[in-house]
Amino acid sequence: MDQLFNRKYIIQGLFVLIALILLGKLFYMQVVSDRYFLSANNNALRKIYTYPARGVILDRNNKVLAQNQPTYDLLVTPNQVKPFDTLSLCRIIGIDTIEFRKKFDKAVSQSRFQESILQKLISVETYAALQEKMFNFRGFSVRKRTIRFYPDSIAAQFLGYMREVTPTDLEKYQGYYKPGDYIGKGGIEKKYEIDLRGTKGVTHMLFNSKNVAQGSYNNGKLDSAAIPGEQLVTTIDSRIQKLGEELLAHKVGSIVALEPSTGEVLAFVSSPGYDPNKLVGNNFSANYSEIIANPNRPFVVRPIQGGYSPGSAFKPLDALIALSEGVVDPNTTFNCPGYYWAGNLKKKCEHIDGPIALRKGIARSCNTYFFSIFAKLMTKNGGSYAKQQSTYEDWQNKVRKFGIGDTLGIDFPGEKAYKLFRKADYDKIYSKYWGNTSIISVAIGQGEINTTPLQMANIMAIIANRGYYLKPHVVKAIGTGKGIDPRFKEKHFAGIDARFYEPVIDGMQDAVNQSWGTAIESRLPNIVMCGKTGTVQNNRGKNHSVFIGFAPRDNPKIAIAVIVENGGYGGAYAAPIASFIAEKYLTDSLSGRTIHGSTIQMYKDTNLLPNFLTKPLRPKSKTDSLLNKTDSLKKALPVKNKNTNNAFNKVADKPRNNAASK
C-alpha cells in the first residue's frame, strides 16, 4: 500500500515538472527571445541589409585612385508580388516587358520566398522616380549600394575591378556574400578585399499589409550599422603612373619603379591598359568582352606576369658574381675583336672594343667581355664537364639571391616565377656533356633565363642599395594606424659584399653619362643616373627594348625597369622613357628637353603595336634556341606605322657607329 502511495506522488511530480518546463519555454519564446516571433512573422518582418561604403584607395600622396558613387538595386520577393502595372515599372527602370518577364522568372526559379535582384545598378535619377511610385509595387524593394569610380582613369590592372560573386566566392567567404553582391577581382581590389569591403549593416524592418515600412522592430535593438571599409594608402605615385601610361600608349610593355630604401612600388604600368571605369555599371559585360578580345591581352599584368629575357640588362649582375668570386678584378682586361668563339660557335659583338676591362665593358655593353668572364668563372675549378656543371650550380644559386627564378612575394595577386635553369634541367637536354660553351647565352641574359619587369627593377634596387632589398609591396597603410605586414620591412641580402658594387656602378654611370655609353638617352640634367640598356631577341618580330637603372647615384630614390616590346635597341625607347619617369619623380617637372631631336610627345604618340595580320615567323627548334641562338644585338629598324611620326623614327631608332643605342 505504501508503495502505491509513493508511486502516485512520483507521477504527479513528473507532471508538475513537465508543466513547469513547458511554461518556462513558452515564457522564453514569447518574452525573452524574439527569434520565434521573427520566424512566425517572416512575411511582415524583413531583414534589410545596408551595404557599407567600400574603402577608398589613395596614392602615396593621398590622391584618390578609387572612390565610390551611389547606386541602387531593385529587389523582388516573388510570393509577395500582387497584380501591378508592369508597363509603368518597366518604363521607370528602362527595360521592356519581355526583359522584365525573363528577370522575374529567373527570380522565381531562385526562390519564391527570398528576395533577389531584378534590376541592378539603378542611377540616382531613376531611383528618385521609382521611389515616388514604390507603393504601387508590392513585393518590390530598393537597396542602396555604392559602385566604384576611378577619377583619373589610370592604373586599371593595378587597381583591379569589381564583379558579381560566383558560387566559389560564396563558399569561400562562408555566408558573408549573397547572390548579386560584388567582390574585388584582380589587383588591389582582390588582394585587400576583406579590408576594403567593410561590414554589412542589418535593419529588421516591419511592413504592413500594403508593403509600407512601419519602422524598425523593437526600436532597433536587433539592428546593426554598416561599418565602412578601410581606406588604403598605396605606394603608387599617380604622377609617374599616369606619365608612364601615356608613354606606353600604342605599345606593348611595362614600367616598374621602386623606392630602393623601402621596396615601395612607385609605378606599376602594364600596357596596353584600359579605362577602369569601363568595368563599372551595366555595360560591364560588353566592355569586358571587348577588352578580353584584344589580341594584345590587356588583362595580362605584365609587371608581374610578363616573362622576358633580361638581355644585356643582366650583365651588371653577372659582373658582380665574377668580382665576388675573384675570377676578375676591375682591371682585368680581355680583347674584343668584335666576336667571341664559344667552342665552334662564333658569337658576335656589335663593335670592336680591343682591350677592355669591367667599367668600359659595362658602359659599352661588350658581349665579348661578358662571355669571357662567364667562361673564366665556369672553369675556375677545372675545365671538365663535371667541374663546370658543379660551378654552374653554385652560380645559379647566387643569381637566385637577386630574386630571379622565384616570386618575390609582392602583396599583389597573380605574380609568376619564370624559370632559371638548374644543372638538372641542362642534364635533361645535354645528358652529362655540357659546359660553359653550351650555355654561354646566359652570360648576356639570353637563353634559359626569364624575368619579370618587377624582378628587373628589384635587381636595380639591390645594386642601388649596395647589396640588399626589401620585398616590393604596393600598400603603405591600411585604415588608421594599421601598418603593413612586417615582412615588407625585412632586409634580404644578395650575398655579395658591398665593396664589389662600386666598380659595377661606375660602369653603369658611364653607360648613361659618357658619350660612348649605350644608355645616353637616359641621361638627366643635373642628376646622375646609372643604368644599363638591353636589346632582347624576339622570335616573332623586332627585338624588345629594355632599360634598367636607378637615380641618383648617391642616396638613390628610384630604381626602374622599362620594357617596350618590338622597340629595338634599349636606347631607342626604353632608356628615354625611363629618363622621363625618373625626371618627373625626382623633380616633379619635365624640363621640355628633347632626345636626339625627339620630344616627349613624339614618344607618347609612337605606335609600336604588333600587326597580327602578319604571318608569324617559324618557331625555332629546341636545338636552335639552346645552341644556335645569336646573342649579338640586331641593328634597329625604323618603325613603319601610319600612326608614327616618320621623322621621329629616323632619329630615335637609328643605330650610331659608337653603338650607343645598343
mmCIF file of C-alpha atoms in Angstrom, residues 253-376:
data_model
loop_
_atom_site.group_PDB
_atom_site.id
_atom_site.type_symbol
_atom_site.label_atom_id
_atom_site.label_comp_id
_atom_site.label_asym_id
_atom_site.label_seq_id
_atom_site.Cartn_x
_atom_site.Cartn_y
_atom_site.Cartn_z
ATOM 1 C CA GLY A 253 55.308 46.657 -72.439
ATOM 2 C CA SER A 254 55.744 47.535 -68.811
ATOM 3 C CA ILE A 255 57.265 50.058 -66.414
ATOM 4 C CA VAL A 256 58.067 49.226 -62.797
ATOM 5 C CA ALA A 257 59.632 51.780 -60.470
ATOM 6 C CA LEU A 258 60.660 51.091 -56.867
ATOM 7 C CA GLU A 259 61.913 53.134 -53.944
ATOM 8 C CA PRO A 260 65.129 51.222 -53.122
ATOM 9 C CA SER A 261 65.238 52.102 -49.427
ATOM 10 C CA THR A 262 61.728 50.763 -48.708
ATOM 11 C CA GLY A 263 60.737 48.401 -51.516
ATOM 12 C CA GLU A 264 57.662 50.535 -52.200
ATOM 13 C CA VAL A 265 56.340 50.304 -55.760
ATOM 14 C CA LEU A 266 56.190 53.797 -57.250
ATOM 15 C CA ALA A 267 54.887 52.915 -60.708
ATOM 16 C CA PHE A 268 53.186 49.760 -61.933
ATOM 17 C CA VAL A 269 52.426 50.213 -65.623
ATOM 18 C CA SER A 270 51.132 47.452 -67.855
ATOM 19 C CA SER A 271 50.417 48.223 -71.484
ATOM 20 C CA PRO A 272 48.118 48.039 -73.264
ATOM 21 C CA GLY A 273 45.790 49.097 -70.485
ATOM 22 C CA TYR A 274 42.139 50.124 -70.386
ATOM 23 C CA ASP A 275 39.895 52.636 -68.674
ATOM 24 C CA PRO A 276 38.893 51.055 -65.325
ATOM 25 C CA ASN A 277 35.566 52.922 -65.468
ATOM 26 C CA LYS A 278 34.577 50.674 -68.381
ATOM 27 C CA LEU A 279 34.219 47.792 -65.930
ATOM 28 C CA VAL A 280 31.691 49.634 -63.790
ATOM 29 C CA GLY A 281 27.930 49.682 -64.241
ATOM 30 C CA ASN A 282 25.518 47.941 -66.588
ATOM 31 C CA ASN A 283 27.924 47.990 -69.532
ATOM 32 C CA PHE A 284 30.378 45.717 -67.728
ATOM 33 C CA SER A 285 29.705 42.594 -69.788
ATOM 34 C CA ALA A 286 30.013 44.269 -73.174
ATOM 35 C CA ASN A 287 33.180 46.148 -72.195
ATOM 36 C CA TYR A 288 34.732 43.093 -70.552
ATOM 37 C CA SER A 289 34.183 41.076 -73.728
ATOM 38 C CA GLU A 290 35.762 43.844 -75.809
ATOM 39 C CA ILE A 291 38.840 44.044 -73.580
ATOM 40 C CA ILE A 292 39.380 40.295 -73.366
ATOM 41 C CA ALA A 293 39.121 40.024 -77.161
ATOM 42 C CA ASN A 294 42.057 42.411 -77.636
ATOM 43 C CA PRO A 295 44.909 40.300 -79.105
ATOM 44 C CA ASN A 296 47.424 42.309 -77.055
ATOM 45 C CA ARG A 297 45.833 40.956 -73.850
ATOM 46 C CA PRO A 298 45.230 43.981 -71.613
ATOM 47 C CA PHE A 299 44.274 41.728 -68.701
ATOM 48 C CA VAL A 300 47.822 40.349 -68.515
ATOM 49 C CA VAL A 301 49.508 42.178 -65.641
ATOM 50 C CA ARG A 302 52.903 42.463 -67.300
ATOM 51 C CA PRO A 303 54.881 43.865 -64.323
ATOM 52 C CA ILE A 304 54.471 40.528 -62.516
ATOM 53 C CA GLN A 305 53.308 38.166 -65.278
ATOM 54 C CA GLY A 306 55.308 39.198 -68.342
ATOM 55 C CA GLY A 307 58.254 36.854 -68.922
ATOM 56 C CA TYR A 308 61.233 38.437 -70.671
ATOM 57 C CA SER A 309 64.865 37.582 -71.151
ATOM 58 C CA PRO A 310 66.736 40.404 -69.394
ATOM 59 C CA GLY A 311 69.313 40.588 -72.193
ATOM 60 C CA SER A 312 72.220 42.934 -71.598
ATOM 61 C CA ALA A 313 70.431 44.308 -68.541
ATOM 62 C CA PHE A 314 71.647 41.123 -66.822
ATOM 63 C CA LYS A 315 75.309 41.984 -67.311
ATOM 64 C CA PRO A 316 75.801 44.042 -64.095
ATOM 65 C CA LEU A 317 74.628 41.054 -62.044
ATOM 66 C CA ASP A 318 76.962 38.736 -63.933
ATOM 67 C CA ALA A 319 79.847 41.120 -63.256
ATOM 68 C CA LEU A 320 79.064 41.250 -59.533
ATOM 69 C CA ILE A 321 79.268 37.467 -59.198
ATOM 70 C CA ALA A 322 82.526 37.310 -61.150
ATOM 71 C CA LEU A 323 84.069 40.008 -58.940
ATOM 72 C CA SER A 324 82.895 38.384 -55.716
ATOM 73 C CA GLU A 325 84.295 35.009 -56.839
ATOM 74 C CA GLY A 326 87.675 36.608 -57.529
ATOM 75 C CA VAL A 327 87.959 35.406 -61.123
ATOM 76 C CA VAL A 328 88.354 39.020 -62.299
ATOM 77 C CA ASP A 329 89.028 42.403 -60.750
ATOM 78 C CA PRO A 330 88.059 45.820 -62.108
ATOM 79 C CA ASN A 331 91.290 45.968 -64.120
ATOM 80 C CA THR A 332 91.172 42.503 -65.688
ATOM 81 C CA THR A 333 91.288 43.002 -69.443
ATOM 82 C CA PHE A 334 90.038 40.929 -72.362
ATOM 83 C CA ASN A 335 90.468 41.630 -76.046
ATOM 84 C CA CYS A 336 87.331 42.268 -78.082
ATOM 85 C CA PRO A 337 87.896 41.780 -81.830
ATOM 86 C CA GLY A 338 84.155 42.075 -82.485
ATOM 87 C CA TYR A 339 83.325 38.443 -81.774
ATOM 88 C CA TYR A 340 83.832 35.577 -79.308
ATOM 89 C CA TRP A 341 84.441 31.910 -80.050
ATOM 90 C CA ALA A 342 82.318 29.605 -77.877
ATOM 91 C CA GLY A 343 83.617 26.245 -78.960
ATOM 92 C CA ASN A 344 82.965 26.186 -82.702
ATOM 93 C CA LEU A 345 80.283 28.883 -82.485
ATOM 94 C CA LYS A 346 81.251 32.441 -83.348
ATOM 95 C CA LYS A 347 79.347 34.864 -81.123
ATOM 96 C CA LYS A 348 79.110 38.376 -82.491
ATOM 97 C CA CYS A 349 79.763 41.608 -80.634
ATOM 98 C CA GLU A 350 78.266 44.764 -82.124
ATOM 99 C CA HIS A 351 81.599 46.592 -82.231
ATOM 100 C CA ILE A 352 85.337 46.131 -81.902
ATOM 101 C CA ASP A 353 86.493 47.366 -78.498
ATOM 102 C CA GLY A 354 90.000 45.918 -78.369
ATOM 103 C CA PRO A 355 91.416 45.540 -74.833
ATOM 104 C CA ILE A 356 88.512 46.193 -72.443
ATOM 105 C CA ALA A 357 88.021 45.954 -68.664
ATOM 106 C CA LEU A 358 84.988 45.935 -66.371
ATOM 107 C CA ARG A 359 83.962 49.590 -66.271
ATOM 108 C CA LYS A 360 84.045 50.136 -70.008
ATOM 109 C CA GLY A 361 82.740 46.622 -70.623
ATOM 110 C CA ILE A 362 79.523 47.560 -68.819
ATOM 111 C CA ALA A 363 79.302 51.024 -70.337
ATOM 112 C CA ARG A 364 79.848 49.670 -73.863
ATOM 113 C CA SER A 365 77.794 46.500 -73.208
ATOM 114 C CA CYS A 366 80.579 44.411 -74.718
ATOM 115 C CA ASN A 367 79.358 40.874 -75.323
ATOM 116 C CA THR A 368 82.913 39.562 -75.671
ATOM 117 C CA TYR A 369 83.853 40.843 -72.215
ATOM 118 C CA PHE A 370 80.896 39.120 -70.537
ATOM 119 C CA PHE A 371 81.298 35.888 -72.470
ATOM 120 C CA SER A 372 84.921 35.897 -71.289
ATOM 121 C CA ILE A 373 84.253 36.471 -67.604
ATOM 122 C CA PHE A 374 81.490 33.850 -67.607
ATOM 123 C CA ALA A 375 83.780 31.274 -69.217
ATOM 124 C CA LYS A 376 86.530 32.077 -66.730
#
